[in-house]
């Protein structure tokens, strides 16, 4: 009687009994280290530890314990399972080696994941075919022929649908746009919110437009978000032929440069086209802000043109520029200016009424004001410019004064911005100088107002954590 240790399978059984647990312990430690580092190699190592090694051990035991293992069906089943797992392990390792650490912008980074999935599926099918041919002796030639004929029939029947899928795959591979980009197809313009095999979904602002991939692949379109940088929006406006072109161009640049959605690194440009027509180019942050920038520019230009006496669209009339409105405004300011009724006619000869649109800058920060303005209607807020933006510290109402530092010839520390449509009375420096010379009390009140606003601005900066003294008086 043969002893157990003399059996041919005994050394293999002992080796497996000792080697497999040791190998599993080593793989567990390696897997833990890779998982803590967030490495993509953890996936094939996990597959190796959890499935390949145990199934391989079972297969080895069965093979060496059986004299004629190739004739036993259930041994073939275990061998087929092991072969399938090895195919998955090899493909997973190749996927990690090729795509896990792909450099940004390289072909490995740009290739869509759907292509990788399709290639993996094709390799798995080929591997299974070879495996079945080797283990089970199956004739795969006839199967391949049958599948080829079936694929041709299905392709002819679904050629339109398949064409859309192929177009989608080509778009995904070429990547002429990304999620978030703005596309202009000629018939629709919108932001890309989804890309799938069949269609691209564009958010137009009035709903989601579904554009088939076959339409995009077969026609030209514009990616408004490429190249990266400022997006330019063009505006064409018309003035009266009597308006001097140089003055109009200066006005257009001033109004456009004050828009908050402009790219700070680019400059506004304006050109005269002839026949009282002008064009302005607005470098905005992106297509999503272009419409808002154009709309706000046109609105601000309407107010600014009337303040300058220029005829936008050939119309230079201003319904508030009447002697009656000016006289009424001066009458309400008489107590503030310490003037008598007989002095108002003299003031009317030098003062004017101005209107500002919502968000317009009534007075810019960092410059000496060219006049003092009195708020007649609407509201204005004062804000100190910092590197992090504007910090509002005071809101002005009817009767309040804007630009008092014009009297002392000092730089204005704060910007005055209209909250809505604001009507102000503009008093030039020569007029206010004449008033304060004869009215010391008015000079004292203006000086006190300057000091008060300065303290409020410094308090607002201190509350925001900005060091005192970073702004001028």
Tab-separated table of C-alpha atoms in Angstrom:
chain	number	residue	atom	x	y	z
A	1	UNK	CA	0.000	0.000	0.000
A	2	UNK	CA	1.398	3.330	-1.066
A	3	UNK	CA	1.920	5.912	1.669
A	4	UNK	CA	0.110	9.258	1.332
A	5	UNK	CA	3.289	11.268	1.054
A	6	UNK	CA	4.320	9.046	-1.821
A	7	UNK	CA	1.290	10.079	-3.887
A	8	UNK	CA	2.190	12.337	-6.893
A	9	UNK	CA	-0.247	14.996	-5.824
A	10	UNK	CA	1.016	15.237	-2.200
A	11	UNK	CA	3.935	17.673	-2.810
A	12	UNK	CA	1.647	19.937	-4.805
A	13	UNK	CA	-1.000	19.807	-2.081
A	14	UNK	CA	1.556	20.745	0.590
A	15	UNK	CA	2.947	23.504	-1.580
A	16	UNK	CA	-0.510	24.907	-2.199
A	17	UNK	CA	-1.498	24.599	1.452
A	18	UNK	CA	1.533	26.661	2.507
A	19	UNK	CA	2.090	28.901	-0.510
A	20	UNK	CA	-1.470	30.092	-1.133
A	21	UNK	CA	-2.047	31.548	2.385
A	22	UNK	CA	1.353	33.226	2.317
A	23	UNK	CA	0.622	34.680	-1.124
A	24	UNK	CA	-2.775	35.906	0.027
A	25	UNK	CA	-1.225	37.612	3.065
A	26	UNK	CA	1.359	39.351	0.874
A	27	UNK	CA	-1.303	40.465	-1.619
A	28	UNK	CA	-3.476	41.778	1.238
A	29	UNK	CA	-0.622	43.959	2.503
A	30	UNK	CA	0.130	45.216	-1.003
A	31	UNK	CA	-3.558	45.940	-1.608
A	32	UNK	CA	-3.809	47.905	1.654
A	33	UNK	CA	-0.792	50.034	0.746
A	34	UNK	CA	-2.113	50.741	-2.749
A	35	UNK	CA	-5.609	51.591	-1.434
A	36	UNK	CA	-4.214	54.084	1.094
A	37	UNK	CA	-2.343	55.861	-1.696
A	38	UNK	CA	-5.416	55.828	-3.925
A	39	UNK	CA	-3.497	53.974	-6.631
A	40	UNK	CA	-5.349	52.600	-9.650
A	41	UNK	CA	-3.231	49.432	-9.382
A	42	UNK	CA	-5.354	48.381	-6.407
A	43	UNK	CA	-8.082	47.110	-8.753
A	44	UNK	CA	-6.058	44.371	-10.529
A	45	UNK	CA	-4.370	43.406	-7.222
A	46	UNK	CA	-7.815	42.973	-5.602
A	47	UNK	CA	-8.928	40.811	-8.538
A	48	UNK	CA	-5.781	38.722	-8.193
A	49	UNK	CA	-6.205	38.208	-4.432
A	50	UNK	CA	-9.956	37.612	-4.294
A	51	UNK	CA	-10.498	35.492	-7.397
A	52	UNK	CA	-7.485	34.481	-9.481
A	53	UNK	CA	-5.343	32.965	-6.704
A	54	UNK	CA	-8.185	30.977	-5.015
A	55	UNK	CA	-9.544	29.644	-8.310
A	56	UNK	CA	-6.014	28.848	-9.492
A	57	UNK	CA	-5.351	26.893	-6.298
A	58	UNK	CA	-8.539	24.882	-6.745
A	59	UNK	CA	-7.663	24.187	-10.378
A	60	UNK	CA	-4.164	23.005	-9.455
A	61	UNK	CA	-5.483	20.664	-6.772
A	62	UNK	CA	-8.041	19.171	-9.122
A	63	UNK	CA	-5.566	18.691	-11.957
A	64	UNK	CA	-2.866	17.016	-9.870
A	65	UNK	CA	-5.351	14.916	-7.946
A	66	UNK	CA	-6.806	13.469	-11.155
A	67	UNK	CA	-4.931	11.131	-13.404
A	68	UNK	CA	-6.693	12.213	-16.602
A	69	UNK	CA	-7.945	15.722	-15.804
A	70	UNK	CA	-8.487	16.655	-19.441
A	71	UNK	CA	-11.276	14.082	-19.674
A	72	UNK	CA	-13.273	15.391	-16.721
A	73	UNK	CA	-15.925	17.982	-17.594
A	74	UNK	CA	-16.008	19.796	-14.286
A	75	UNK	CA	-12.220	20.222	-14.418
A	76	UNK	CA	-12.669	21.952	-17.753
A	77	UNK	CA	-15.263	24.207	-16.161
A	78	UNK	CA	-12.803	25.262	-13.451
A	79	UNK	CA	-10.123	25.770	-16.113
A	80	UNK	CA	-12.495	27.931	-18.190
A	81	UNK	CA	-13.317	30.065	-15.158
A	82	UNK	CA	-9.611	30.482	-14.374
A	83	UNK	CA	-8.874	31.432	-17.972
A	84	UNK	CA	-11.654	34.037	-17.939
A	85	UNK	CA	-10.303	35.542	-14.713
A	86	UNK	CA	-6.790	35.672	-16.178
A	87	UNK	CA	-8.131	37.538	-19.202
A	88	UNK	CA	-9.787	40.082	-16.911
A	89	UNK	CA	-6.598	40.417	-14.855
A	90	UNK	CA	-4.407	41.041	-17.893
A	91	UNK	CA	-6.819	43.631	-19.342
A	92	UNK	CA	-7.118	45.374	-15.981
A	93	UNK	CA	-3.323	45.553	-15.663
A	94	UNK	CA	-2.995	46.956	-19.193
A	95	UNK	CA	-5.689	49.541	-18.462
A	96	UNK	CA	-3.775	50.723	-15.380
A	97	UNK	CA	-0.465	50.811	-17.246
A	98	UNK	CA	-1.819	52.773	-20.228
A	99	UNK	CA	-4.473	55.121	-18.863
A	100	UNK	CA	-4.176	55.448	-15.073
A	101	UNK	CA	-1.243	57.890	-15.185
A	102	UNK	CA	-1.888	59.473	-18.576
A	103	UNK	CA	-0.501	62.997	-18.949
A	104	UNK	CA	-3.073	65.738	-19.353
A	105	UNK	CA	-3.678	66.515	-23.011
A	106	UNK	CA	-2.076	63.296	-24.317
A	107	UNK	CA	-3.952	60.863	-26.543
A	108	UNK	CA	-4.334	58.507	-23.569
A	109	UNK	CA	-6.040	61.276	-21.603
A	110	UNK	CA	-8.218	62.430	-24.515
A	111	UNK	CA	-9.519	59.019	-25.586
A	112	UNK	CA	-13.127	58.610	-24.374
A	113	UNK	CA	-13.787	55.870	-21.823
A	114	UNK	CA	-16.416	54.350	-24.126
A	115	UNK	CA	-13.662	53.459	-26.610
A	116	UNK	CA	-11.693	51.765	-23.860
A	117	UNK	CA	-14.793	49.822	-22.782
A	118	UNK	CA	-15.517	48.704	-26.350
A	119	UNK	CA	-11.911	47.580	-26.878
A	120	UNK	CA	-11.991	45.667	-23.577
A	121	UNK	CA	-15.241	43.949	-24.602
A	122	UNK	CA	-13.775	42.947	-27.978
A	123	UNK	CA	-10.625	41.524	-26.365
A	124	UNK	CA	-12.699	39.592	-23.815
A	125	UNK	CA	-14.771	38.027	-26.603
A	126	UNK	CA	-11.642	37.093	-28.562
A	127	UNK	CA	-10.042	35.662	-25.444
A	128	UNK	CA	-13.130	33.624	-24.607
A	129	UNK	CA	-13.269	32.287	-28.151
A	130	UNK	CA	-9.640	31.115	-27.962
A	131	UNK	CA	-10.248	29.720	-24.479
A	132	UNK	CA	-13.281	27.684	-25.561
A	133	UNK	CA	-11.395	26.429	-28.610
A	134	UNK	CA	-8.457	25.300	-26.458
A	135	UNK	CA	-10.329	23.865	-23.450
A	136	UNK	CA	-13.484	22.524	-25.084
A	137	UNK	CA	-12.280	22.036	-28.636
A	138	UNK	CA	-15.082	24.257	-29.980
A	139	UNK	CA	-15.136	25.260	-33.653
A	140	UNK	CA	-15.115	29.051	-33.446
A	141	UNK	CA	-14.733	29.564	-37.199
A	142	UNK	CA	-18.406	28.890	-37.857
A	143	UNK	CA	-19.422	31.056	-34.916
A	144	UNK	CA	-17.348	33.985	-36.201
A	145	UNK	CA	-18.864	33.601	-39.667
A	146	UNK	CA	-22.392	33.534	-38.263
A	147	UNK	CA	-21.733	36.588	-36.114
A	148	UNK	CA	-20.261	38.441	-39.104
A	149	UNK	CA	-23.293	37.780	-41.286
A	150	UNK	CA	-25.643	38.723	-38.449
A	151	UNK	CA	-23.735	41.963	-37.856
A	152	UNK	CA	-24.029	42.928	-41.534
A	153	UNK	CA	-27.788	42.313	-41.535
A	154	UNK	CA	-28.304	44.275	-38.311
A	155	UNK	CA	-26.053	47.085	-39.574
A	156	UNK	CA	-28.048	47.466	-42.800
A	157	UNK	CA	-31.334	47.476	-40.910
A	158	UNK	CA	-30.157	50.031	-38.357
A	159	UNK	CA	-27.754	52.055	-40.475
A	160	UNK	CA	-29.302	55.414	-39.508
A	161	UNK	CA	-29.188	54.673	-35.799
A	162	UNK	CA	-25.717	53.129	-36.079
A	163	UNK	CA	-24.539	56.140	-38.067
A	164	UNK	CA	-25.600	58.441	-35.233
A	165	UNK	CA	-23.802	56.251	-32.692
A	166	UNK	CA	-20.609	56.219	-34.780
A	167	UNK	CA	-20.818	60.001	-35.223
A	168	UNK	CA	-21.169	60.333	-31.464
A	169	UNK	CA	-18.155	58.117	-30.868
A	170	UNK	CA	-16.086	60.145	-33.339
A	171	UNK	CA	-17.090	63.371	-31.605
A	172	UNK	CA	-16.193	61.870	-28.238
A	173	UNK	CA	-12.810	60.796	-29.561
A	174	UNK	CA	-11.964	64.068	-31.329
A	175	UNK	CA	-13.330	66.192	-28.452
A	176	UNK	CA	-13.910	69.449	-30.396
A	177	UNK	CA	-15.799	70.671	-27.306
A	178	UNK	CA	-16.188	69.813	-23.638
A	179	UNK	CA	-18.974	70.003	-21.097
A	180	UNK	CA	-19.580	73.662	-20.303
A	181	UNK	CA	-18.403	74.970	-23.689
A	182	UNK	CA	-20.671	77.234	-25.746
A	183	UNK	CA	-21.517	76.086	-29.284
A	184	UNK	CA	-23.043	78.013	-32.164
A	185	UNK	CA	-24.425	75.608	-34.780
A	186	UNK	CA	-25.939	78.331	-36.940
A	187	UNK	CA	-29.495	77.486	-35.939
A	188	UNK	CA	-28.980	77.360	-32.184
A	189	UNK	CA	-26.502	78.638	-29.626
A	190	UNK	CA	-26.106	77.180	-26.150
A	191	UNK	CA	-23.916	75.645	-23.473
A	192	UNK	CA	-23.048	71.933	-23.672
A	193	UNK	CA	-24.603	70.150	-20.681
A	194	UNK	CA	-24.520	66.522	-21.897
A	195	UNK	CA	-22.859	64.460	-24.625
A	196	UNK	CA	-23.911	60.880	-25.329
A	197	UNK	CA	-23.708	58.387	-28.187
A	198	UNK	CA	-26.688	59.834	-30.014
A	199	UNK	CA	-26.888	63.577	-29.389
A	200	UNK	CA	-25.477	66.688	-27.736
A	201	UNK	CA	-27.670	68.579	-25.260
A	202	UNK	CA	-27.385	72.392	-25.408
A	203	UNK	CA	-28.776	74.695	-22.743
A	204	UNK	CA	-30.024	77.694	-24.723
A	205	UNK	CA	-31.426	79.577	-21.741
A	206	UNK	CA	-34.954	78.824	-22.957
A	207	UNK	CA	-34.762	75.060	-22.612
A	208	UNK	CA	-32.562	72.147	-23.668
A	209	UNK	CA	-31.947	71.792	-27.412
A	210	UNK	CA	-31.159	68.236	-28.545
A	211	UNK	CA	-28.751	68.250	-31.516
A	212	UNK	CA	-28.073	64.832	-33.157
A	213	UNK	CA	-24.418	63.886	-33.392
A	214	UNK	CA	-24.841	63.143	-37.086
A	215	UNK	CA	-25.875	66.782	-37.627
A	216	UNK	CA	-22.812	68.120	-35.820
A	217	UNK	CA	-20.471	65.640	-37.495
A	218	UNK	CA	-21.799	66.486	-40.961
A	219	UNK	CA	-21.799	70.285	-40.644
A	220	UNK	CA	-19.624	73.084	-39.327
A	221	UNK	CA	-20.177	74.690	-35.941
A	222	UNK	CA	-18.345	77.221	-33.794
A	223	UNK	CA	-16.963	76.525	-30.336
A	224	UNK	CA	-17.345	79.929	-28.708
A	225	UNK	CA	-15.327	78.859	-25.650
A	226	UNK	CA	-12.152	78.084	-27.599
A	227	UNK	CA	-9.477	79.279	-27.513
A	228	UNK	CA	-9.488	79.963	-23.783
A	229	UNK	CA	-9.596	83.694	-23.049
A	230	UNK	CA	-11.864	86.664	-23.512
A	231	UNK	CA	-14.971	86.289	-25.667
A	232	UNK	CA	-15.693	89.336	-27.792
A	233	UNK	CA	-19.200	90.682	-28.254
A	234	UNK	CA	-19.713	93.312	-30.947
A	235	UNK	CA	-22.271	96.107	-30.757
A	236	UNK	CA	-23.176	98.487	-33.578
A	237	UNK	CA	-24.768	101.828	-32.708
A	238	UNK	CA	-25.808	104.913	-34.635
A	239	UNK	CA	-25.608	108.589	-33.725
A	240	UNK	CA	-26.541	111.772	-35.539
A	241	UNK	CA	-24.338	112.872	-38.432
A	242	UNK	CA	-23.724	116.182	-36.599
A	243	UNK	CA	-22.088	114.443	-33.621
A	244	UNK	CA	-18.257	114.643	-33.787
A	245	UNK	CA	-16.885	111.098	-34.273
A	246	UNK	CA	-14.000	111.641	-31.814
A	247	UNK	CA	-16.415	112.605	-29.029
A	248	UNK	CA	-18.641	109.642	-29.788
A	249	UNK	CA	-15.694	107.223	-29.777
A	250	UNK	CA	-14.512	108.617	-26.445
A	251	UNK	CA	-17.998	108.181	-25.004
A	252	UNK	CA	-18.296	104.609	-26.290
A	253	UNK	CA	-14.984	103.581	-24.726
A	254	UNK	CA	-15.821	105.201	-21.386
A	255	UNK	CA	-19.224	103.525	-21.110
A	256	UNK	CA	-17.968	100.127	-22.259
A	257	UNK	CA	-14.929	100.193	-19.952
A	258	UNK	CA	-17.200	100.566	-16.904
A	259	UNK	CA	-19.038	97.279	-17.543
A	260	UNK	CA	-18.419	94.849	-14.650
A	261	UNK	CA	-18.335	91.693	-16.800
A	262	UNK	CA	-15.308	92.712	-18.886
A	263	UNK	CA	-12.069	90.736	-18.832
A	264	UNK	CA	-9.578	92.919	-16.952
A	265	UNK	CA	-6.657	91.879	-19.167
A	266	UNK	CA	-8.289	93.069	-22.401
A	267	UNK	CA	-9.274	96.521	-23.593
A	268	UNK	CA	-12.433	97.795	-25.224
A	269	UNK	CA	-12.132	98.901	-28.836
A	270	UNK	CA	-14.386	101.197	-30.848
A	271	UNK	CA	-14.331	102.181	-34.506
A	272	UNK	CA	-16.154	104.637	-36.774
A	273	UNK	CA	-17.826	102.926	-39.747
A	274	UNK	CA	-19.032	106.058	-41.497
A	275	UNK	CA	-22.543	107.430	-41.993
A	276	UNK	CA	-22.832	108.028	-38.207
A	277	UNK	CA	-22.402	104.287	-37.515
A	278	UNK	CA	-19.998	102.977	-34.873
A	279	UNK	CA	-18.974	99.533	-33.653
A	280	UNK	CA	-17.783	98.570	-30.191
A	281	UNK	CA	-16.028	95.317	-29.233
A	282	UNK	CA	-16.582	94.119	-25.659
A	283	UNK	CA	-14.071	91.528	-24.321
A	284	UNK	CA	-16.281	89.714	-21.800
A	285	UNK	CA	-15.520	86.706	-19.619
A	286	UNK	CA	-17.500	84.281	-21.795
A	287	UNK	CA	-20.534	83.716	-24.031
A	288	UNK	CA	-22.780	83.395	-20.979
A	289	UNK	CA	-22.227	87.073	-20.112
A	290	UNK	CA	-22.213	88.458	-23.667
A	291	UNK	CA	-25.953	89.167	-23.922
A	292	UNK	CA	-26.043	90.803	-20.498
A	293	UNK	CA	-23.010	92.945	-21.353
A	294	UNK	CA	-24.547	94.134	-24.631
A	295	UNK	CA	-27.896	94.921	-22.990
A	296	UNK	CA	-26.303	96.864	-20.135
A	297	UNK	CA	-24.002	98.728	-22.520
A	298	UNK	CA	-26.927	99.886	-24.645
A	299	UNK	CA	-28.868	101.015	-21.564
A	300	UNK	CA	-25.940	102.925	-20.053
A	301	UNK	CA	-25.141	104.475	-23.427
A	302	UNK	CA	-28.644	105.963	-23.596
A	303	UNK	CA	-28.126	107.867	-20.341
A	304	UNK	CA	-24.517	108.807	-21.070
A	305	UNK	CA	-25.290	110.151	-24.547
A	306	UNK	CA	-27.919	112.526	-23.168
A	307	UNK	CA	-25.578	113.721	-20.426
A	308	UNK	CA	-23.043	114.587	-23.162
A	309	UNK	CA	-25.588	116.135	-25.505
A	310	UNK	CA	-25.026	113.503	-28.199
A	311	UNK	CA	-27.858	112.080	-30.293
A	312	UNK	CA	-27.940	108.293	-29.942
A	313	UNK	CA	-30.040	106.814	-32.786
A	314	UNK	CA	-30.362	110.352	-34.098
A	315	UNK	CA	-32.394	111.518	-31.080
A	316	UNK	CA	-30.715	113.989	-28.732
A	317	UNK	CA	-33.791	115.122	-26.792
A	318	UNK	CA	-33.839	114.736	-23.026
A	319	UNK	CA	-37.228	115.018	-21.279
A	320	UNK	CA	-35.646	116.152	-17.998
A	321	UNK	CA	-33.563	118.957	-19.537
A	322	UNK	CA	-36.190	121.637	-19.052
A	323	UNK	CA	-35.933	124.942	-17.173
A	324	UNK	CA	-38.936	123.981	-15.068
A	325	UNK	CA	-37.334	120.744	-13.800
A	326	UNK	CA	-34.049	122.522	-13.123
A	327	UNK	CA	-35.779	125.324	-11.229
A	328	UNK	CA	-37.755	122.869	-9.102
A	329	UNK	CA	-34.575	120.940	-8.254
A	330	UNK	CA	-32.739	124.105	-7.215
A	331	UNK	CA	-35.720	125.110	-5.099
A	332	UNK	CA	-35.527	121.891	-3.082
A	333	UNK	CA	-31.785	122.451	-2.540
A	334	UNK	CA	-32.044	126.077	-1.457
A	335	UNK	CA	-31.925	125.266	2.331
A	336	UNK	CA	-28.924	122.969	1.805
A	337	UNK	CA	-27.056	125.623	-0.211
A	338	UNK	CA	-28.111	128.467	2.129
A	339	UNK	CA	-29.303	130.462	-0.872
A	340	UNK	CA	-32.153	132.891	-1.290
A	341	UNK	CA	-34.838	132.610	-3.935
A	342	UNK	CA	-33.352	135.460	-5.963
A	343	UNK	CA	-30.040	133.517	-6.210
A	344	UNK	CA	-31.611	130.523	-7.922
A	345	UNK	CA	-31.812	132.130	-11.367
A	346	UNK	CA	-28.070	132.752	-11.305
A	347	UNK	CA	-27.394	129.137	-10.291
A	348	UNK	CA	-29.652	127.830	-13.039
A	349	UNK	CA	-27.315	129.303	-15.616
A	350	UNK	CA	-24.441	127.033	-14.578
A	351	UNK	CA	-26.116	123.916	-13.156
A	352	UNK	CA	-27.530	120.980	-15.126
A	353	UNK	CA	-29.629	117.901	-14.443
A	354	UNK	CA	-28.187	114.458	-15.162
A	355	UNK	CA	-29.676	110.978	-15.143
A	356	UNK	CA	-27.819	107.716	-14.470
A	357	UNK	CA	-28.999	104.200	-15.174
A	358	UNK	CA	-28.996	101.312	-12.661
A	359	UNK	CA	-25.435	100.280	-11.840
A	360	UNK	CA	-23.802	103.276	-13.530
A	361	UNK	CA	-20.933	105.027	-11.785
A	362	UNK	CA	-21.966	108.553	-10.842
A	363	UNK	CA	-18.520	109.314	-9.445
A	364	UNK	CA	-15.366	107.242	-9.926
A	365	UNK	CA	-12.971	106.484	-7.095
A	366	UNK	CA	-9.322	107.522	-7.294
A	367	UNK	CA	-9.895	110.813	-9.161
A	368	UNK	CA	-10.667	114.408	-8.227
A	369	UNK	CA	-14.380	114.998	-8.919
A	370	UNK	CA	-15.075	117.462	-11.719
A	371	UNK	CA	-18.158	118.837	-9.930
A	372	UNK	CA	-20.419	118.423	-6.923
A	373	UNK	CA	-23.664	116.559	-7.493
A	374	UNK	CA	-26.838	116.673	-5.408
A	375	UNK	CA	-29.146	113.658	-5.441
A	376	UNK	CA	-32.650	114.750	-6.522
A	377	UNK	CA	-34.357	111.395	-7.173
A	378	UNK	CA	-33.404	107.750	-6.686
A	379	UNK	CA	-30.649	106.196	-4.604
A	380	UNK	CA	-26.868	105.903	-4.712
A	381	UNK	CA	-24.455	103.804	-2.657
A	382	UNK	CA	-20.838	104.627	-1.854
A	383	UNK	CA	-18.266	101.842	-2.094
A	384	UNK	CA	-14.514	101.662	-1.480
A	385	UNK	CA	-12.513	99.707	-4.080
A	386	UNK	CA	-10.182	97.008	-2.730
A	387	UNK	CA	-8.264	94.142	-4.294
A	388	UNK	CA	-11.204	91.879	-3.404
A	389	UNK	CA	-13.832	94.150	-4.962
A	390	UNK	CA	-16.032	97.018	-3.813
A	391	UNK	CA	-17.043	97.392	-0.168
A	392	UNK	CA	-20.229	99.412	0.312
A	393	UNK	CA	-20.269	101.622	3.387
A	394	UNK	CA	-23.081	104.181	2.884
A	395	UNK	CA	-26.306	104.689	0.944
A	396	UNK	CA	-27.423	108.130	-0.108
A	397	UNK	CA	-30.938	109.450	-0.631
A	398	UNK	CA	-32.670	112.571	-1.864
A	399	UNK	CA	-30.787	115.737	-0.938
A	400	UNK	CA	-27.449	114.040	-0.209
A	401	UNK	CA	-24.233	115.326	-1.773
A	402	UNK	CA	-21.818	113.414	-4.016
A	403	UNK	CA	-18.234	114.479	-4.716
A	404	UNK	CA	-17.579	116.951	-1.885
A	405	UNK	CA	-13.806	116.488	-2.320
A	406	UNK	CA	-14.086	118.577	-5.486
A	407	UNK	CA	-14.149	121.574	-3.163
A	408	UNK	CA	-10.843	120.613	-1.498
A	409	UNK	CA	-9.345	119.291	-4.767
A	410	UNK	CA	-8.751	115.900	-3.128
A	411	UNK	CA	-9.055	112.483	-4.728
A	412	UNK	CA	-12.371	110.774	-4.018
A	413	UNK	CA	-11.846	107.724	-1.827
A	414	UNK	CA	-15.113	106.038	-2.816
A	415	UNK	CA	-17.127	105.356	-5.923
A	416	UNK	CA	-20.763	106.450	-6.109
A	417	UNK	CA	-22.936	103.910	-7.949
A	418	UNK	CA	-26.604	104.330	-8.840
A	419	UNK	CA	-28.920	101.767	-7.219
A	420	UNK	CA	-31.630	102.437	-9.787
A	421	UNK	CA	-32.401	105.319	-12.106
A	422	UNK	CA	-30.931	108.336	-10.330
A	423	UNK	CA	-31.441	112.041	-11.064
A	424	UNK	CA	-28.743	114.428	-9.842
A	425	UNK	CA	-28.069	118.151	-10.128
A	426	UNK	CA	-24.527	118.882	-11.293
A	427	UNK	CA	-22.884	122.031	-9.951
A	428	UNK	CA	-19.495	122.941	-11.504
A	429	UNK	CA	-16.484	123.826	-9.369
A	430	UNK	CA	-16.561	127.500	-10.240
A	431	UNK	CA	-20.113	127.805	-8.940
A	432	UNK	CA	-19.531	125.883	-5.709
A	433	UNK	CA	-16.331	127.894	-5.086
A	434	UNK	CA	-18.314	131.119	-5.358
A	435	UNK	CA	-20.964	129.829	-2.971
A	436	UNK	CA	-18.575	128.710	-0.207
A	437	UNK	CA	-16.655	131.976	-0.327
A	438	UNK	CA	-19.801	133.873	0.640
A	439	UNK	CA	-21.283	131.137	2.862
A	440	UNK	CA	-18.752	129.887	5.449
A	441	UNK	CA	-21.385	127.667	7.010
A	442	UNK	CA	-21.746	125.746	3.736
A	443	UNK	CA	-17.970	125.164	3.650
A	444	UNK	CA	-18.064	123.830	7.232
A	445	UNK	CA	-20.907	121.449	6.423
A	446	UNK	CA	-19.120	120.109	3.346
A	447	UNK	CA	-15.912	119.570	5.352
A	448	UNK	CA	-17.840	117.765	8.104
A	449	UNK	CA	-19.512	115.562	5.485
A	450	UNK	CA	-16.110	114.638	4.009
A	451	UNK	CA	-14.785	113.632	7.443
A	452	UNK	CA	-17.924	111.626	8.227
A	453	UNK	CA	-17.736	109.629	5.001
A	454	UNK	CA	-14.038	109.034	5.528
A	455	UNK	CA	-14.678	107.558	9.002
A	456	UNK	CA	-17.480	105.355	7.648
A	457	UNK	CA	-15.236	104.053	4.876
A	458	UNK	CA	-12.414	103.259	7.300
A	459	UNK	CA	-14.853	101.454	9.608
A	460	UNK	CA	-16.147	99.357	6.714
A	461	UNK	CA	-12.594	98.424	5.738
A	462	UNK	CA	-11.703	97.526	9.320
A	463	UNK	CA	-14.800	95.313	9.562
A	464	UNK	CA	-13.695	93.542	6.369
A	465	UNK	CA	-10.241	92.946	7.874
A	466	UNK	CA	-8.398	95.492	5.702
A	467	UNK	CA	-5.654	97.553	7.334
A	468	UNK	CA	-6.547	101.142	8.051
A	469	UNK	CA	-4.860	103.654	5.821
A	470	UNK	CA	-5.003	101.642	2.602
A	471	UNK	CA	-7.290	104.219	1.030
A	472	UNK	CA	-6.790	107.878	0.482
A	473	UNK	CA	-8.818	110.642	1.978
